[in-house]
Amino acid sequence: MSTEDFDSVRRDPDPIRRGKRATELLTTYQQRATELARLRKAVGPVSIGVPYRYQTTDRERPLIAAEDAETANQLEALLTALSLATSRYQIEPDRTEPPAGDTIVVCGPKSAPIGADLLSRDPALAMIEDNGRWWIEQREDSTRIGSPSDDAQPQSADVAYVARHMIDNRVIIHIAGIHGIGSLGATHYLRAHLADVFRQVGQQPMSLVARATYDGLTITDSELAAGPYVW
């Protein structure tokens, strides 16, 4: 239960209403705890992978962007809260396969072939490049969702693709922001809404689009932009 919920109930001067609200909140949080426990049992130890991005400093070298590093930190915190063991790995620019076991792949189609391959398995959403700009496209009607940071009047906001695959009896979560900060925004959304997403889709393969606003490396808000689509 959040501190705000607890304080709101405690401050209610009507004892009958206070008792009723407390019961309602208790029921809600018990349901969420049950759903999170089911999710924890459905997923084993998880490896978290983020991409190398080639940048030029004194020479061209593979580096991990600050946004990706923080995304891995936040994902690790989320999984730890679910009592799941974690490990990390780096996604090389030529990587085509995820590691063995359950894993989270934070990688767009431009960063490594593994990102494009996972996206090709999704019948609902795609990521496409058009005239130098990337979009998340709904396959059914070709509706596109772009990053507000790429608009003519840029905003401090980005969007990201999130999918849950079942491949060879293992869970592969795929996160791909239009930009690196988008993946961090998607992680922010999952940390706040994981129980809600799980309640809607269970253990089925699915994909969705998350939108987030940011200030530097701090995500200020996140929301669902499309989906979830079960497939």
Tab-separated table of C-alpha atoms in Angstrom:
chain	number	residue	atom	x	y	z
A	1	MET	CA	0.000	0.000	0.000
A	2	SER	CA	1.353	3.439	-0.856
A	3	THR	CA	1.893	6.064	1.849
A	4	GLU	CA	-0.687	8.329	0.178
A	5	ASP	CA	-3.389	5.632	0.307
A	6	PHE	CA	-2.622	4.837	3.942
A	7	ASP	CA	-2.622	8.479	5.053
A	8	SER	CA	-5.841	9.205	3.157
A	9	VAL	CA	-7.685	6.392	4.932
A	10	ARG	CA	-6.211	7.247	8.323
A	11	ARG	CA	-7.282	10.901	8.028
A	12	ASP	CA	-10.919	10.083	7.150
A	13	PRO	CA	-12.973	11.356	10.146
A	14	ASP	CA	-15.913	8.988	9.515
A	15	PRO	CA	-15.107	5.628	11.185
A	16	ILE	CA	-17.619	3.687	9.091
A	17	ARG	CA	-16.359	5.150	5.821
A	18	ARG	CA	-12.767	4.722	7.033
A	19	GLY	CA	-13.362	1.034	7.713
A	20	LYS	CA	-15.028	0.507	4.326
A	21	ARG	CA	-12.179	2.238	2.452
A	22	ALA	CA	-9.602	0.250	4.372
A	23	THR	CA	-11.342	-2.994	3.415
A	24	GLU	CA	-11.522	-1.978	-0.251
A	25	LEU	CA	-7.835	-1.050	-0.352
A	26	LEU	CA	-6.850	-4.231	1.444
A	27	THR	CA	-8.731	-6.310	-1.115
A	28	THR	CA	-7.114	-4.437	-4.012
A	29	TYR	CA	-3.588	-4.850	-2.711
A	30	GLN	CA	-4.126	-8.493	-1.826
A	31	GLN	CA	-5.197	-9.098	-5.439
A	32	ARG	CA	-2.099	-7.328	-6.734
A	33	ALA	CA	0.139	-9.307	-4.391
A	34	THR	CA	-1.407	-12.531	-5.673
A	35	GLU	CA	-0.884	-11.506	-9.299
A	36	LEU	CA	2.738	-10.548	-8.666
A	37	ALA	CA	3.343	-13.866	-6.928
A	38	ARG	CA	1.927	-15.679	-9.962
A	39	LEU	CA	4.190	-13.656	-12.230
A	40	ARG	CA	7.220	-14.466	-10.095
A	41	LYS	CA	6.471	-18.188	-10.318
A	42	ALA	CA	5.974	-17.962	-14.121
A	43	VAL	CA	9.482	-16.543	-14.730
A	44	GLY	CA	12.820	-18.010	-13.656
A	45	PRO	CA	16.198	-16.255	-13.112
A	46	VAL	CA	16.503	-13.505	-15.702
A	47	SER	CA	19.477	-12.106	-17.636
A	48	ILE	CA	19.357	-8.456	-18.715
A	49	GLY	CA	21.068	-7.355	-21.925
A	50	VAL	CA	21.718	-3.829	-23.205
A	51	PRO	CA	23.521	-2.881	-26.427
A	52	TYR	CA	26.930	-1.536	-27.131
A	53	ARG	CA	26.693	1.670	-29.135
A	54	TYR	CA	29.734	2.683	-31.162
A	55	GLN	CA	30.801	6.225	-30.338
A	56	THR	CA	33.913	8.183	-31.125
A	57	THR	CA	35.951	9.591	-28.257
A	58	ASP	CA	39.711	9.450	-28.752
A	59	ARG	CA	38.907	6.516	-31.043
A	60	GLU	CA	35.819	4.613	-32.102
A	61	ARG	CA	34.907	2.152	-29.391
A	62	PRO	CA	31.828	0.293	-28.149
A	63	LEU	CA	30.249	2.055	-25.187
A	64	ILE	CA	27.101	1.520	-23.153
A	65	ALA	CA	24.935	4.638	-23.241
A	66	ALA	CA	23.947	6.153	-19.906
A	67	GLU	CA	20.269	5.618	-20.744
A	68	ASP	CA	20.823	1.910	-21.366
A	69	ALA	CA	22.889	1.486	-18.214
A	70	GLU	CA	20.159	3.095	-16.121
A	71	THR	CA	17.517	0.967	-17.858
A	72	ALA	CA	19.434	-2.149	-16.806
A	73	ASN	CA	19.655	-0.817	-13.240
A	74	GLN	CA	15.919	-0.169	-13.085
A	75	LEU	CA	15.054	-3.557	-14.586
A	76	GLU	CA	17.315	-5.246	-12.059
A	77	ALA	CA	15.538	-3.395	-9.251
A	78	LEU	CA	12.154	-4.495	-10.601
A	79	LEU	CA	13.188	-8.144	-10.836
A	80	THR	CA	14.812	-8.057	-7.415
A	81	ALA	CA	11.529	-6.775	-5.969
A	82	LEU	CA	9.916	-9.891	-7.468
A	83	SER	CA	12.549	-12.047	-5.740
A	84	LEU	CA	14.141	-13.029	-9.049
A	85	ALA	CA	17.864	-13.585	-9.484
A	86	THR	CA	19.434	-11.525	-12.275
A	87	SER	CA	22.568	-11.372	-14.375
A	88	ARG	CA	23.738	-9.010	-17.101
A	89	TYR	CA	25.238	-9.275	-20.547
A	90	GLN	CA	26.115	-6.898	-23.379
A	91	ILE	CA	24.506	-7.050	-26.812
A	92	GLU	CA	27.205	-6.800	-29.470
A	93	PRO	CA	26.316	-5.083	-32.781
A	94	ASP	CA	26.350	-8.446	-34.601
A	95	ARG	CA	24.447	-10.449	-31.987
A	96	THR	CA	21.650	-12.581	-33.430
A	97	GLU	CA	20.593	-14.774	-30.496
A	98	PRO	CA	19.693	-14.155	-26.851
A	99	PRO	CA	21.479	-16.107	-24.117
A	100	ALA	CA	20.012	-19.304	-22.717
A	101	GLY	CA	17.175	-19.052	-20.227
A	102	ASP	CA	14.709	-16.276	-19.509
A	103	THR	CA	16.016	-12.885	-20.565
A	104	ILE	CA	15.272	-9.223	-21.164
A	105	VAL	CA	16.621	-7.840	-24.443
A	106	VAL	CA	16.904	-4.046	-24.519
A	107	CYS	CA	17.744	-3.496	-28.168
A	108	GLY	CA	16.236	-1.810	-31.200
A	109	PRO	CA	16.471	-3.159	-34.763
A	110	LYS	CA	19.234	-0.697	-35.598
A	111	SER	CA	21.515	-1.712	-32.717
A	112	ALA	CA	21.805	-5.452	-33.465
A	113	PRO	CA	20.130	-8.181	-35.567
A	114	ILE	CA	18.581	-9.693	-32.440
A	115	GLY	CA	16.335	-6.631	-32.138
A	116	ALA	CA	15.102	-6.945	-35.726
A	117	ASP	CA	14.573	-10.698	-35.388
A	118	LEU	CA	12.404	-10.395	-32.290
A	119	LEU	CA	10.344	-7.648	-33.901
A	120	SER	CA	9.748	-9.827	-36.969
A	121	ARG	CA	7.957	-12.334	-34.727
A	122	ASP	CA	5.352	-9.766	-33.643
A	123	PRO	CA	2.133	-9.858	-35.722
A	124	ALA	CA	0.789	-6.662	-34.138
A	125	LEU	CA	3.578	-4.074	-34.045
A	126	ALA	CA	6.695	-3.220	-36.037
A	127	MET	CA	9.466	-0.638	-35.928
A	128	ILE	CA	10.266	0.991	-39.251
A	129	GLU	CA	12.553	3.710	-40.548
A	130	ASP	CA	11.191	6.276	-42.988
A	131	ASN	CA	13.336	9.139	-44.268
A	132	GLY	CA	15.718	8.847	-41.360
A	133	ARG	CA	13.034	8.787	-38.671
A	134	TRP	CA	11.984	5.699	-36.719
A	135	TRP	CA	8.369	4.814	-35.978
A	136	ILE	CA	6.428	2.122	-34.158
A	137	GLU	CA	3.780	0.946	-36.603
A	138	GLN	CA	0.595	-1.033	-36.020
A	139	ARG	CA	0.608	-3.732	-38.670
A	140	GLU	CA	-3.182	-3.938	-39.019
A	141	ASP	CA	-3.772	-0.394	-40.259
A	142	SER	CA	-0.247	1.087	-40.595
A	143	THR	CA	-0.927	3.652	-37.864
A	144	ARG	CA	2.401	5.086	-36.728
A	145	ILE	CA	3.579	6.322	-33.347
A	146	GLY	CA	6.687	8.489	-33.413
A	147	SER	CA	8.900	9.983	-30.761
A	148	PRO	CA	7.809	13.506	-29.742
A	149	SER	CA	11.512	14.347	-29.507
A	150	ASP	CA	11.708	13.996	-33.301
A	151	ASP	CA	8.794	16.342	-34.031
A	152	ALA	CA	9.269	19.693	-35.743
A	153	GLN	CA	8.825	21.229	-32.300
A	154	PRO	CA	10.632	18.646	-30.144
A	155	GLN	CA	9.335	17.655	-26.728
A	156	SER	CA	11.175	15.913	-23.918
A	157	ALA	CA	9.319	12.662	-24.518
A	158	ASP	CA	9.919	9.340	-26.233
A	159	VAL	CA	8.101	6.100	-26.993
A	160	ALA	CA	9.170	2.483	-26.726
A	161	TYR	CA	8.118	-0.945	-27.876
A	162	VAL	CA	7.662	-3.706	-25.285
A	163	ALA	CA	6.925	-7.364	-26.042
A	164	ARG	CA	6.713	-10.662	-24.199
A	165	HIS	CA	7.750	-13.681	-26.267
A	166	MET	CA	7.533	-17.371	-25.446
A	167	ILE	CA	10.323	-19.038	-27.432
A	168	ASP	CA	11.455	-22.614	-26.749
A	169	ASN	CA	9.628	-22.658	-23.405
A	170	ARG	CA	11.390	-19.562	-22.106
A	171	VAL	CA	10.294	-15.978	-21.608
A	172	ILE	CA	12.001	-13.251	-23.621
A	173	ILE	CA	11.034	-9.664	-22.858
A	174	HIS	CA	11.979	-7.249	-25.633
A	175	ILE	CA	12.237	-3.502	-25.004
A	176	ALA	CA	13.168	-1.074	-27.779
A	177	GLY	CA	12.909	2.683	-27.439
A	178	ILE	CA	12.900	4.936	-30.467
A	179	HIS	CA	15.794	6.509	-28.573
A	180	GLY	CA	17.674	5.116	-25.585
A	181	ILE	CA	15.634	7.186	-23.134
A	182	GLY	CA	12.485	5.508	-24.451
A	183	SER	CA	13.615	2.149	-23.070
A	184	LEU	CA	14.113	3.767	-19.671
A	185	GLY	CA	10.608	5.219	-19.956
A	186	ALA	CA	9.174	1.804	-20.791
A	187	THR	CA	10.879	0.376	-17.717
A	188	HIS	CA	9.343	3.164	-15.629
A	189	TYR	CA	5.935	2.201	-17.006
A	190	LEU	CA	6.435	-1.502	-16.257
A	191	ARG	CA	7.568	-0.813	-12.698
A	192	ALA	CA	4.342	1.107	-12.056
A	193	HIS	CA	1.902	-1.043	-14.052
A	194	LEU	CA	3.300	-4.571	-14.188
A	195	ALA	CA	0.453	-6.058	-12.178
A	196	ASP	CA	-2.129	-4.367	-14.426
A	197	VAL	CA	-0.454	-5.642	-17.595
A	198	PHE	CA	-0.184	-9.152	-16.170
A	199	ARG	CA	-3.847	-9.091	-15.179
A	200	GLN	CA	-4.796	-8.260	-18.776
A	201	VAL	CA	-2.550	-10.662	-20.679
A	202	GLY	CA	-1.413	-13.306	-18.195
A	203	GLN	CA	1.393	-15.437	-19.607
A	204	GLN	CA	0.426	-14.921	-23.252
A	205	PRO	CA	2.787	-13.382	-25.827
A	206	MET	CA	1.926	-9.717	-26.256
A	207	SER	CA	3.242	-6.297	-27.219
A	208	LEU	CA	2.492	-2.692	-26.296
A	209	VAL	CA	3.786	0.839	-26.728
A	210	ALA	CA	4.748	3.015	-23.754
A	211	ARG	CA	5.215	6.786	-23.830
A	212	ALA	CA	7.270	8.712	-21.282
A	213	THR	CA	8.381	12.244	-20.544
A	214	TYR	CA	11.799	12.974	-19.128
A	215	ASP	CA	14.153	15.542	-17.678
A	216	GLY	CA	17.717	14.496	-18.389
A	217	LEU	CA	17.941	10.861	-17.299
A	218	THR	CA	14.950	11.207	-14.977
A	219	ILE	CA	11.620	9.867	-16.209
A	220	THR	CA	8.947	12.277	-15.043
A	221	ASP	CA	5.868	10.345	-16.206
A	222	SER	CA	4.926	7.303	-18.271
A	223	GLU	CA	1.749	5.920	-19.776
A	224	LEU	CA	0.375	3.322	-22.171
A	225	ALA	CA	0.322	4.627	-25.742
A	226	ALA	CA	-1.048	1.514	-27.513
A	227	GLY	CA	-1.979	-2.076	-26.677
A	228	PRO	CA	-1.424	-4.440	-25.084
A	229	TYR	CA	-1.958	-6.693	-28.093
A	230	VAL	CA	-2.106	-10.429	-27.349
A	231	TRP	CA	-0.839	-12.771	-30.070
